[in-house]
Coordinates of C-alpha atoms and ligand atoms in Angstrom, one line a residue:
M1 CA 97.8 114.7 91.5
R2 CA 96.5 116.9 89.8
R3 CA 96.3 114.8 86.5
S4 CA 95.5 112.5 88.2
S5 CA 92.1 114.2 90.0
V6 CA 91.2 115.5 86.3
I7 CA 91.7 112.2 85.0
F8 CA 89.2 110.9 87.6
L9 CA 87.0 113.4 87.2
A10 CA 86.7 113.1 83.5
V11 CA 86.4 109.5 82.8
I12 CA 85.2 108.0 86.3
L13 CA 83.2 110.6 88.2
V14 CA 81.3 112.9 85.7
P15 CA 80.3 110.3 83.2
S16 CA 78.8 108.0 86.2
L17 CA 76.9 111.1 87.7
V18 CA 75.2 111.1 84.3
L19 CA 74.5 107.9 84.6
A20 CA 73.1 107.7 87.9
A21 CA 71.1 111.0 86.7
L22 CA 69.2 109.1 84.3
A23 CA 69.0 106.0 86.3
V24 CA 67.4 108.7 89.1
R25 CA 64.9 109.8 86.2
S26 CA 64.5 106.3 85.1
V27 CA 63.7 105.5 88.8
R28 CA 60.6 108.2 89.4
D29 CA 59.1 107.1 85.9
Q30 CA 58.7 103.2 87.1
Q31 CA 55.3 102.9 88.3
I32 CA 54.1 105.0 84.8
I33 CA 55.9 102.5 83.3
L34 CA 55.0 99.4 84.8
E35 CA 51.1 100.9 84.8
H36 CA 51.7 100.7 81.6
Q37 CA 52.8 97.4 80.7
Q38 CA 50.3 96.1 82.8
A39 CA 47.5 97.8 81.2
I40 CA 49.0 96.9 77.0
I41 CA 49.1 93.1 78.6
S42 CA 45.3 93.6 80.8
Q43 CA 44.4 95.6 77.3
D44 CA 45.1 91.8 75.2
V45 CA 42.7 89.9 78.0
T46 CA 39.8 91.7 77.6
D47 CA 40.3 92.3 74.3
L48 CA 40.3 88.3 74.2
L49 CA 37.4 88.4 75.7
A50 CA 35.4 90.5 73.6
K51 CA 36.2 88.6 71.1
K52 CA 35.0 85.5 72.0
V53 CA 31.8 86.6 73.0
Q54 CA 31.1 87.7 69.5
A55 CA 32.2 84.4 68.2
Q56 CA 30.0 82.9 70.7
L57 CA 27.0 85.2 68.9
D58 CA 28.3 84.2 65.9
G59 CA 27.9 80.9 67.1
S60 CA 24.5 81.1 68.4
T61 CA 23.7 82.1 65.0
T62 CA 24.6 79.4 63.2
E63 CA 22.7 77.3 65.7
F64 CA 19.7 78.6 65.0
V65 CA 20.3 78.2 61.6
Q66 CA 21.3 74.7 61.6
T67 CA 17.9 74.3 64.1
T68 CA 16.0 76.2 61.5
Q69 CA 17.0 73.8 58.9
H70 CA 16.2 70.8 60.8
L71 CA 12.4 72.0 61.4
L72 CA 12.1 72.9 57.8
T73 CA 13.5 69.3 57.2
Q74 CA 10.5 68.1 59.2
S75 CA 7.7 70.3 57.8
R76 CA 5.7 70.0 54.7
S77 CA 7.1 73.3 53.2
P78 CA 9.1 76.5 54.3
R79 CA 5.6 78.3 54.4
E80 CA 3.4 75.7 57.2
L81 CA 6.9 76.1 59.0
A82 CA 6.7 80.6 58.9
N83 CA 2.7 79.6 61.2
S84 CA 3.7 77.9 63.3
F85 CA 7.7 78.9 63.9
N86 CA 7.0 80.2 67.3
Q87 CA 6.3 77.4 69.2
K88 CA 8.3 75.4 67.1
L89 CA 11.4 76.9 67.4
R90 CA 10.7 77.4 70.9
A91 CA 11.0 73.7 71.4
A92 CA 14.0 73.0 69.5
W93 CA 16.6 75.6 70.9
R94 CA 16.9 77.0 74.4
L95 CA 18.2 80.3 73.5
A96 CA 15.1 81.1 71.9
D97 CA 13.0 83.3 73.5
V98 CA 10.3 84.3 71.0
G99 CA 10.6 82.7 67.1
F100 CA 9.5 85.1 64.4
A101 CA 8.6 84.1 60.5
V102 CA 7.8 87.3 58.1
D103 CA 7.8 88.3 54.6
V104 CA 9.8 90.6 53.2
S105 CA 7.2 92.5 52.1
G106 CA 5.8 92.4 55.5
A107 CA 3.2 90.0 56.2
I108 CA 4.1 88.3 59.6
Y109 CA 3.1 84.7 60.0
S110 CA 4.3 84.0 63.2
P111 CA 4.3 84.4 66.4
L112 CA 0.4 85.6 66.8
P113 CA -1.2 87.2 69.1
S114 CA -2.5 84.0 70.9
Q115 CA 0.1 82.6 71.2
G116 CA 0.1 83.7 74.8
T117 CA 1.6 87.1 76.8
R118 CA 5.5 86.4 74.9
A119 CA 4.4 86.7 72.4
A120 CA 1.6 89.8 72.8
I121 CA 4.5 91.5 73.7
F122 CA 7.4 91.1 71.0
L123 CA 4.7 91.8 68.4
N124 CA 3.6 95.1 70.4
E125 CA 7.6 95.7 70.3
T126 CA 8.3 94.7 67.2
G127 CA 5.8 93.8 64.7
R128 CA 6.1 97.1 62.8
F129 CA 9.4 97.1 62.9
L130 CA 9.4 94.0 61.0
S131 CA 6.7 94.6 58.8
N132 CA 8.9 97.7 57.2
R133 CA 6.5 100.1 58.8
E134 CA 9.0 101.5 61.4
N135 CA 12.8 102.6 60.6
V136 CA 13.8 102.2 63.8
P137 CA 18.1 102.2 65.3
V138 CA 20.2 99.3 65.4
F139 CA 23.1 97.4 65.5
S140 CA 23.9 95.1 63.2
K141 CA 26.6 93.2 62.0
S142 CA 25.6 94.1 58.6
K143 CA 25.1 97.3 58.7
E144 CA 26.9 99.2 56.2
Q145 CA 26.6 102.4 57.7
R146 CA 29.5 102.6 60.3
L147 CA 30.1 105.7 62.2
T148 CA 33.2 106.9 63.6
Q149 CA 33.4 111.1 64.1
F150 CA 30.9 112.2 66.4
E151 CA 30.1 115.3 68.4
P152 CA 30.5 115.6 72.0
V153 CA 27.0 114.9 73.9
A154 CA 24.5 113.0 75.5
P155 CA 25.3 109.6 77.6
Q156 CA 23.2 106.2 78.4
N157 CA 20.3 106.1 75.3
A158 CA 21.1 108.2 73.2
T159 CA 20.3 105.5 71.0
Q160 CA 16.8 106.4 71.9
S161 CA 17.6 110.3 71.8
A162 CA 18.9 110.1 68.4
A163 CA 16.3 107.7 67.4
Q164 CA 13.7 110.3 68.2
Q165 CA 15.3 113.0 66.5
I166 CA 15.4 111.1 63.5
G167 CA 12.8 112.5 61.0
Q168 CA 11.1 110.0 58.5
N169 CA 11.4 111.4 54.3
D170 CA 14.6 109.2 53.7
P171 CA 15.6 107.6 57.0
M172 CA 18.7 105.8 55.8
Q173 CA 20.2 109.1 54.9
Q174 CA 18.8 110.8 57.7
S175 CA 20.5 108.4 60.0
A176 CA 23.5 109.1 58.8
Q177 CA 23.6 112.4 59.1
N178 CA 22.1 112.2 62.6
S179 CA 24.5 109.8 63.1
Q180 CA 27.6 111.9 62.7
A181 CA 26.5 114.3 65.3
L182 CA 25.7 111.4 67.6
Q183 CA 28.1 110.4 70.3
I184 CA 27.4 108.0 73.3
Q185 CA 28.9 107.1 75.8
R186 CA 30.5 104.4 77.4
Q187 CA 29.2 102.7 80.2
V188 CA 32.5 102.7 81.7
S189 CA 36.0 104.7 82.5
P190 CA 38.7 102.6 82.1
L191 CA 40.8 104.3 84.4
N192 CA 43.9 102.7 81.5
A193 CA 43.0 103.5 77.4
P194 CA 45.0 102.8 74.4
I195 CA 43.6 105.9 72.7
P196 CA 42.3 108.4 75.7
Q197 CA 39.5 108.8 73.6
Q198 CA 37.8 105.1 73.6
A199 CA 38.0 105.7 77.9
T200 CA 35.4 107.8 77.4
L201 CA 33.0 107.4 74.1
S202 CA 31.3 103.7 72.5
N203 CA 32.7 102.6 69.1
T204 CA 29.4 101.0 68.6
L205 CA 27.0 102.6 67.2
P206 CA 23.1 102.4 65.4
S207 CA 21.8 102.9 62.0
E208 CA 18.1 103.5 61.3
S209 CA 16.5 101.3 59.5
D210 CA 13.8 99.3 58.6
F211 CA 13.7 94.9 58.5
R212 CA 13.7 94.7 54.6
R213 CA 16.1 97.0 54.2
L214 CA 18.2 95.8 56.9
I215 CA 19.1 92.3 55.8
K216 CA 19.1 93.7 52.1
D217 CA 19.8 90.1 50.2
Q218 CA 21.8 88.7 52.7
T219 CA 20.8 84.8 54.0
T220 CA 21.5 85.6 57.7
G221 CA 22.9 87.6 60.0
A222 CA 22.1 89.4 63.6
V223 CA 20.2 92.5 65.0
S224 CA 20.2 94.4 68.3
R225 CA 18.2 96.9 69.4
F226 CA 17.6 99.1 72.9
L227 CA 13.2 99.5 73.6
E228 CA 12.7 101.1 76.4
D229 CA 16.9 100.5 78.2
K230 CA 16.3 96.6 77.4
L231 CA 18.5 95.3 74.9
R232 CA 16.8 93.1 72.8
V233 CA 19.5 91.1 70.2
M234 CA 17.5 88.8 67.5
V235 CA 19.4 86.5 64.8
W236 CA 17.3 85.4 61.1
Y237 CA 17.6 83.5 58.4
R238 CA 16.1 83.4 54.9
P239 CA 16.3 79.7 53.8
P240 CA 16.9 79.0 49.9
G241 CA 14.3 77.8 48.2
A242 CA 12.0 79.8 51.0
G243 CA 11.0 82.6 48.7
S244 CA 10.6 85.6 50.4
L245 CA 9.7 84.5 54.1
V246 CA 12.2 85.2 56.9
F247 CA 13.0 83.0 60.3
G248 CA 14.1 84.9 63.3
A249 CA 14.3 84.7 66.8
Q250 CA 14.8 86.9 69.7
L251 CA 17.4 85.4 71.9
A252 CA 16.9 85.0 75.6
Q253 CA 19.2 87.2 77.9
P254 CA 19.1 84.9 81.0
K255 CA 20.2 81.7 78.9
L256 CA 22.5 83.6 76.3
V257 CA 24.6 85.2 79.6
E258 CA 24.4 81.5 80.7
A259 CA 26.5 80.8 78.5
L260 CA 29.0 83.5 77.9
A261 CA 29.9 82.9 81.2
P262 CA 32.5 80.0 81.2
L263 CA 34.0 81.8 77.9
L264 CA 35.8 83.9 81.5
Q265 CA 37.3 80.6 82.1
S266 CA 39.4 79.7 79.0
P267 CA 43.0 78.4 79.8
D268 CA 44.1 81.0 76.5
L269 CA 42.6 84.4 78.9
Q270 CA 44.3 82.9 82.4
R271 CA 47.8 82.4 80.3
I272 CA 48.0 86.0 78.3
G273 CA 46.6 87.4 82.2
S274 CA 49.2 85.7 84.1
S275 CA 51.7 86.9 82.0
S276 CA 51.8 90.2 83.9
A277 CA 53.0 91.6 86.4
P278 CA 51.0 90.7 89.1
G279 CA 50.3 87.4 87.9
S280 CA 46.7 86.7 88.0
N281 CA 45.9 89.6 90.8
Y282 CA 42.8 90.0 88.7
C283 CA 39.3 89.4 88.2
L284 CA 37.2 89.6 84.6
A285 CA 34.1 90.7 83.8
I286 CA 31.5 90.8 81.3
L287 CA 29.5 94.2 82.0
D288 CA 25.8 94.4 80.5
D289 CA 24.5 97.9 78.6
R290 CA 24.2 99.7 82.2
G291 CA 27.7 98.8 83.0
K292 CA 26.1 95.6 85.6
P293 CA 28.5 92.6 85.7
V294 CA 26.3 90.2 84.4
A295 CA 29.4 87.3 84.7
L296 CA 32.3 87.3 86.8
S297 CA 35.6 85.1 86.6
R298 CA 36.0 85.6 90.4
P299 CA 32.9 84.7 91.9
G300 CA 32.0 87.5 94.9
F301 CA 34.5 90.1 93.5
R302 CA 32.7 93.7 94.5
G303 CA 34.9 96.6 92.4
D304 CA 34.2 100.0 91.2
W305 CA 32.3 98.5 87.9
K306 CA 32.2 102.0 86.3
H307 CA 36.4 102.0 87.0
P308 CA 37.4 99.0 85.3
F309 CA 41.6 99.0 85.4
V310 CA 40.8 98.5 81.3
A311 CA 38.1 97.4 79.4
T312 CA 37.5 96.5 75.7
E313 CA 33.8 97.0 74.3
I314 CA 31.8 93.7 73.0
G315 CA 30.4 95.5 69.9
E316 CA 27.4 95.2 67.7
G317 CA 26.4 91.9 69.0
L318 CA 25.7 92.8 72.4
P319 CA 26.1 97.2 71.8
H320 CA 27.4 98.7 74.9
W321 CA 28.5 95.3 77.0
E322 CA 31.4 94.9 77.9
A323 CA 34.6 92.6 78.6
A324 CA 35.9 94.7 81.4
L325 CA 39.5 93.7 83.9
Y326 CA 39.6 94.7 87.2
L327 CA 42.8 94.3 89.7
L328 CA 42.0 92.8 92.8
D329 CA 44.8 94.7 94.7
T330 CA 45.2 98.2 93.1
Q331 CA 48.6 99.4 95.2
Q332 CA 50.0 96.4 94.4
I333 CA 51.5 98.1 90.8
R334 CA 52.1 101.0 93.4
R335 CA 54.6 98.6 96.0
S336 CA 56.0 97.2 92.9
A337 CA 57.2 100.9 91.8
S338 CA 58.1 101.3 95.1
T339 CA 60.2 99.0 95.3
L340 CA 61.5 98.8 92.5
Q341 CA 62.7 102.2 93.2
L342 CA 63.7 102.0 96.0
T343 CA 66.6 99.3 94.9
L344 CA 67.9 100.7 91.8
G345 CA 67.8 104.3 94.3
S346 CA 69.6 102.2 96.3
I347 CA 72.2 100.7 93.6
V348 CA 72.7 103.9 92.3
F349 CA 73.1 105.2 95.5
A350 CA 75.7 102.3 96.4
L351 CA 77.6 103.1 93.1
I352 CA 77.9 106.8 93.9
G353 CA 79.0 106.2 96.9
S354 CA 81.3 103.4 96.6
I355 CA 83.1 105.6 93.2
L356 CA 83.4 108.4 95.8
L357 CA 84.7 105.9 98.2
G358 CA 87.3 104.5 95.6
G359 CA 88.1 108.1 94.5
W360 CA 88.8 109.5 97.9
L361 CA 90.6 106.0 98.5
M362 CA 93.0 106.7 95.7
A363 CA 93.8 110.3 96.1
T364 CA 95.0 109.7 99.9
D365 CA 97.1 106.6 98.7
V366 CA 98.6 108.7 95.3
R367 CA 99.3 111.7 98.2
R368 CA 100.8 108.8 100.7
Q369 CA 103.5 107.7 97.8
M370 CA 103.8 111.0 97.1
R371 CA 104.6 111.6 101.0
L372 CA 106.7 109.0 100.6
A373 CA 108.0 109.0 97.4
Q374 CA 109.9 112.7 98.5
Q375 CA 110.3 111.5 101.8
K376 CA 112.9 109.0 100.1
T377 CA 114.5 111.9 98.0
D378 CA 114.9 113.6 101.2
F379 CA 116.5 110.7 103.1
V380 CA 119.1 109.9 100.3
S381 CA 120.1 113.2 100.4
N382 CA 120.6 113.3 104.5
V383 CA 121.9 110.1 104.6
S384 CA 124.5 111.5 102.1
H385 CA 124.7 114.6 104.4
E386 CA 124.9 113.2 107.5
L387 CA 128.1 110.6 105.9
K388 CA 129.5 113.2 104.6
T389 CA 129.7 116.0 107.9
P390 CA 131.3 113.1 110.4
L391 CA 133.6 112.1 107.0
T392 CA 135.3 115.0 106.5
S393 CA 135.9 115.7 110.1
I394 CA 137.6 112.6 110.6
R395 CA 139.5 113.2 107.4
M396 CA 140.8 116.5 108.3
F397 CA 141.7 115.6 112.1
A398 CA 143.1 112.5 111.0
D399 CA 145.3 114.9 108.9
M400 CA 146.1 116.9 111.2
L401 CA 147.3 114.1 113.6
A402 CA 149.7 112.3 110.2
D403 CA 151.6 115.6 109.2
G404 CA 152.4 115.8 112.7
R405 CA 151.1 119.4 112.8
V406 CA 149.4 118.7 116.8
D407 CA 152.2 118.9 119.1
D408 CA 150.0 119.7 122.4
P409 CA 149.5 116.0 124.0
G410 CA 146.2 117.2 125.3
R411 CA 144.6 118.0 121.5
H412 CA 146.3 115.4 120.4
T413 CA 144.1 113.1 122.3
Q414 CA 140.9 115.1 122.1
Y415 CA 141.3 114.7 118.6
L416 CA 141.8 111.3 118.6
R417 CA 138.4 111.2 120.5
I418 CA 136.6 113.0 117.8
I419 CA 137.3 110.6 115.3
A420 CA 136.2 107.7 117.5
A421 CA 133.1 109.5 118.3
E422 CA 132.4 110.8 114.3
S423 CA 133.2 107.1 113.6
S424 CA 130.7 105.5 116.2
R425 CA 128.2 108.5 114.3
L426 CA 128.9 107.1 111.0
T427 CA 128.6 102.8 112.2
R428 CA 125.1 104.0 114.2
L429 CA 124.1 105.5 110.9
I430 CA 125.0 103.0 108.6
N431 CA 123.0 100.0 111.6
N432 CA 120.3 102.2 111.1
V433 CA 119.8 102.1 107.6
L434 CA 121.0 98.2 107.4
D435 CA 118.4 97.4 110.5
F436 CA 115.8 99.3 108.6
A437 CA 116.7 97.4 104.8
R438 CA 116.5 93.9 107.5
I439 CA 112.9 94.9 108.8
E440 CA 111.7 95.5 105.7
R441 CA 112.8 92.5 104.6
G442 CA 111.0 90.4 107.2
E443 CA 114.6 89.5 108.5
A444 CA 114.5 91.0 112.5
S445 CA 116.9 90.0 114.5
R446 CA 115.0 86.9 117.1
E447 CA 117.6 86.0 118.9
R448 CA 117.0 86.7 122.5
R449 CA 119.3 86.4 125.3
A450 CA 118.3 86.4 129.5
C451 CA 119.7 90.4 129.5
D452 CA 119.8 93.7 132.6
L453 CA 117.9 96.4 131.0
V454 CA 119.7 98.3 133.5
E455 CA 123.7 97.3 132.2
I456 CA 122.7 97.9 129.0
T457 CA 121.6 101.6 129.1
K458 CA 124.2 101.9 131.6
E459 CA 126.7 100.8 128.9
V460 CA 125.5 102.4 126.2
I461 CA 125.4 105.9 128.3
D462 CA 129.0 105.7 129.2
T463 CA 130.1 104.9 125.6
C464 CA 128.1 108.7 124.3
R465 CA 128.8 110.4 127.9
P466 CA 132.5 111.3 126.5
H467 CA 131.5 112.3 122.9
L468 CA 128.2 114.3 125.0
E469 CA 130.3 116.2 127.0
E470 CA 132.8 117.6 124.3
A471 CA 129.4 118.7 122.3
N472 CA 128.1 120.2 126.0
V473 CA 125.1 118.0 126.3
A474 CA 124.4 117.6 130.0
L475 CA 123.8 114.0 130.6
S476 CA 121.8 112.4 134.1
L477 CA 120.8 109.0 134.8
E478 CA 118.4 108.1 137.1
I479 CA 118.1 104.4 137.9
G480 CA 115.0 103.7 140.2
S481 CA 115.4 100.2 140.0
G482 CA 117.8 97.3 141.0
S483 CA 118.1 95.4 138.1
L484 CA 115.5 95.1 135.0
S485 CA 115.9 91.9 133.8
L486 CA 114.3 90.1 130.1
L487 CA 114.7 88.3 127.1
G488 CA 115.7 90.3 124.0
D489 CA 118.5 90.9 121.8
R490 CA 121.1 93.2 124.1
D491 CA 122.6 94.5 120.7
A492 CA 119.5 96.2 119.0
L493 CA 118.3 97.2 123.2
A494 CA 121.3 99.2 123.2
Q495 CA 120.5 100.8 119.4
I496 CA 117.1 101.5 120.8
I497 CA 118.6 104.1 123.4
L498 CA 121.6 104.7 121.5
N499 CA 119.0 106.2 118.9
L500 CA 116.9 108.0 121.7
V501 CA 119.7 109.6 123.4
S502 CA 121.0 110.6 120.2
N503 CA 118.1 112.5 119.6
G504 CA 117.7 114.0 122.6
E505 CA 121.3 115.1 122.0
K506 CA 120.1 116.7 118.5
Y507 CA 116.7 118.0 119.4
G508 CA 116.5 117.8 122.9
G509 CA 118.1 121.7 123.9
G510 CA 121.7 120.5 126.1
D511 CA 120.2 118.7 128.4
I512 CA 119.3 115.2 128.3
L513 CA 117.8 112.8 131.6
V514 CA 118.2 109.2 131.3
R515 CA 115.8 107.2 134.6
L516 CA 115.4 103.9 134.1
R517 CA 112.2 102.4 136.0
R518 CA 110.0 99.5 137.0
E519 CA 106.3 99.9 136.0
D520 CA 104.0 97.3 137.9
G521 CA 101.9 95.7 135.2
K522 CA 98.8 92.9 135.8
G523 CA 100.4 90.3 134.3
S524 CA 103.9 90.8 134.5
D525 CA 106.0 93.9 135.3
W526 CA 107.4 96.5 132.5
G527 CA 111.2 97.6 132.8
C528 CA 111.2 101.4 131.2
V529 CA 113.5 103.7 129.9
D530 CA 112.6 107.2 129.9
V531 CA 114.8 109.5 127.6
L532 CA 114.1 113.4 129.0
D533 CA 114.8 116.2 127.3
R534 CA 114.3 119.7 127.1
G535 CA 114.0 120.8 123.2
L536 CA 111.5 121.5 121.4
G537 CA 109.0 118.7 121.9
I538 CA 106.4 116.6 119.2
P539 CA 103.2 118.9 118.1
A540 CA 100.3 116.6 119.0
K541 CA 99.3 116.6 115.0
Q542 CA 102.7 115.0 114.1
L543 CA 102.6 112.5 117.0
E544 CA 102.3 109.1 114.7
K545 CA 104.3 110.8 112.3
I546 CA 107.3 110.1 113.6
F547 CA 107.5 106.9 114.0
E548 CA 106.8 106.3 110.5
P549 CA 109.9 105.8 107.8
F550 CA 111.7 109.1 106.7
H551 CA 109.7 111.3 108.7
R552 CA 111.4 114.3 109.9
L553 CA 109.3 117.7 111.2
E554 CA 110.0 120.4 109.3
D555 CA 111.8 122.4 112.4
S556 CA 114.2 119.8 111.9
L557 CA 114.7 120.3 108.6
A558 CA 114.8 123.6 108.5
S559 CA 117.0 124.2 111.7
G560 CA 119.7 121.9 109.3
I561 CA 120.2 119.0 112.4
S562 CA 121.2 116.1 109.8
G563 CA 118.7 112.9 110.1
S564 CA 117.5 110.0 107.9
G565 CA 114.3 109.3 109.5
L566 CA 114.7 106.0 110.6
G567 CA 116.0 106.4 114.3
L568 CA 112.6 106.4 116.0
T569 CA 111.1 103.6 113.4
L570 CA 113.4 101.3 114.3
A571 CA 113.5 101.9 117.6
R572 CA 109.6 100.9 117.8
R573 CA 109.9 98.6 115.6
M574 CA 112.8 96.2 117.5
A575 CA 110.6 97.3 120.6
Q576 CA 107.6 95.8 119.5
A577 CA 109.6 92.8 118.2
H578 CA 110.5 92.2 121.9
G579 CA 106.6 92.6 123.0
G580 CA 107.2 95.8 123.9
N581 CA 107.0 99.6 122.2
V582 CA 108.8 102.9 122.2
I583 CA 105.9 106.0 123.1
Y584 CA 106.1 109.9 123.4
S585 CA 104.7 111.9 125.9
P586 CA 105.1 115.6 126.4
R587 CA 107.3 116.1 129.3
E588 CA 106.0 118.7 131.9
G589 CA 107.7 122.0 131.9
G590 CA 108.3 121.4 128.4
G591 CA 110.5 119.1 126.1
S592 CA 110.1 115.3 125.3
C593 CA 109.6 112.2 127.3
F594 CA 110.5 109.2 124.8
T595 CA 109.7 105.8 126.5
L596 CA 111.8 102.3 126.0
R597 CA 108.9 99.9 127.7
L598 CA 109.5 96.1 127.8
P599 CA 108.3 93.1 129.0
L600 CA 110.3 91.6 131.9
Q601 CA 111.1 87.8 133.0
T602 CA 111.0 87.7 136.7
S603 CA 112.6 84.4 136.5
V604 CA 115.5 85.2 133.8
E605 CA 118.8 85.1 135.5
T606 CA 121.0 87.5 133.6
R607 CA 124.0 86.9 131.9
Ligands
ADP1 P1 116.2 111.6 112.7 O1 117.5 110.8 111.6 O2 115.6 112.6 111.6 O3 116.5 112.2 114.0 P2 114.2 109.6 113.5 O4 113.1 108.8 113.5 O5 115.0 109.4 115.3 O6 115.3 110.4 112.9 O7 113.3 111.2 114.5 C1 112.5 111.6 113.4 C2 112.0 113.2 113.7 O8 111.5 113.1 115.2 C3 113.2 113.7 113.7 O9 113.6 114.2 112.6 C4 112.9 115.0 115.1 O10 112.2 116.0 113.7 C5 112.1 114.5 115.7 N1 112.1 114.2 116.9 C6 112.8 112.8 117.2 N2 113.7 113.6 118.4 C7 112.9 114.1 119.3 C8 112.9 114.8 120.3 N3 113.9 114.5 121.4 N4 112.5 116.2 120.2 C9 112.2 117.0 119.2 N5 111.6 116.4 118.1 C10 112.3 114.7 118.3

């Protein structure tokens, strides 16, 4: 038993508990894991959206180049186009807010201040930069000074304040120096960011330059700058064969936004998005440099714009603009995590529970098997003893009679009676063992004949009486009913009564009362045989155990009373086969009362 317990603990219980502890720990981390998975997938979505917006801007530059080339083919010379570029471009290209043409040396051919308010404002805002008379902070795709390390400070409009600090001596060098000390806060703080620093600081930084230094010897490009907090996006093109002429355009922002909106509905964005756990439970947004949405994938959605679930900066083309993703139901991940936690937790506890229950059942079964094995061993020694005792006295008295050593006729008869009584004890024991074996094999007698319980009991008592008198056991019979007719196996019923009387003799303290009575039942009456004695009785805990095969009370074992532990088992099983039972109740005033209770057949004619 101890060995089985150690094996159970070492091989099953301890490893299971360790696994359960690990599982419980992972259950606790479920929300973090889910959020992380969701964030990774969502980040892919905003990264792709940011790339698409950039590509759209690149496409606008290409469109501009093609439009300019087309206009050039319609003009007599680049110079002639330069003079009227603003009007012609605006007429030819819907994205153009203002068209400009400049010479790298600083001459501005278009627009002219006389071409309307828009042109006048443009020249006022950008003229000095285009004619290389002013260094301004710009974001350009072609710029070389890409900066990544900054020190803490200044959110919003850091571009402008940085620009104001920049000196005039060596603009590019100063730009680099100042930019290194520059740190720009993003317009949003995503709840999840792959690198924590990216959650707050912008990767898109300006550098100081005038127009000539910006374009260098390149053919085309895009440049953005902030003017009084307003973003200006320009594209430019230097056509081959146009000398030092550069054509450019300031883009009309509302039209640009209009062109960006359809990107939010791209099927590839939806495809990546729907692979995330909460499905399409999100809204995509393009946020401008103030962190306000300019386009939404779900019109009408209202969110905490400053705190998207994830966001990606669009880049130099639209500095401080963001591609952002908002969860529609922010509690969904928590709910999914809770459901998962609950499911996993229940499984873990159910498993541990069933392991413990299984262990307990196994232990109980092992204990039962061990008890049975012990009882069987006891049974063999008890039966041997039971056989030996009567055989010894039979042999002794038979030898005495055979040798002619007994002259007294009275003693002669007495010895013969003892031999007969011991033989019937042997017969009863052997019958019990054989009947038990038969019942265990499922071969219980099915014979049913009309008989009278009163008659059977009387016969049994008559058989036992001489022997009991010999053993100084008082036996009285009380018949409280005329006849108790039933259908049954006569020999089996006699055996039950004999077993009960025999137990009364062995454990009953020398006084047995057998009582016959009829009990009224609802359907049919019951015939009862009570066998009462004045012995020690049965302790409450052992009430049912005494009916189990081979079970004997400690007291009986200690007092050396021989027995096989089969008498009551057989008595009950045989009674049950007749639709009745054998039950125990304590006798008033001390002792036991075993009752054989059988259903009576009122219409049966006794044989
Ligand atoms: P056994 O052959 O041991 O008598 P039984 O099945 O007839 O086997 O009885 C089982 C046990 O029940 C006995 O060993 C004894 O301990 C207890 N027992 C049976 N009858 C009585 C009784 N009348 N009084 C006290 N104990 C009894």
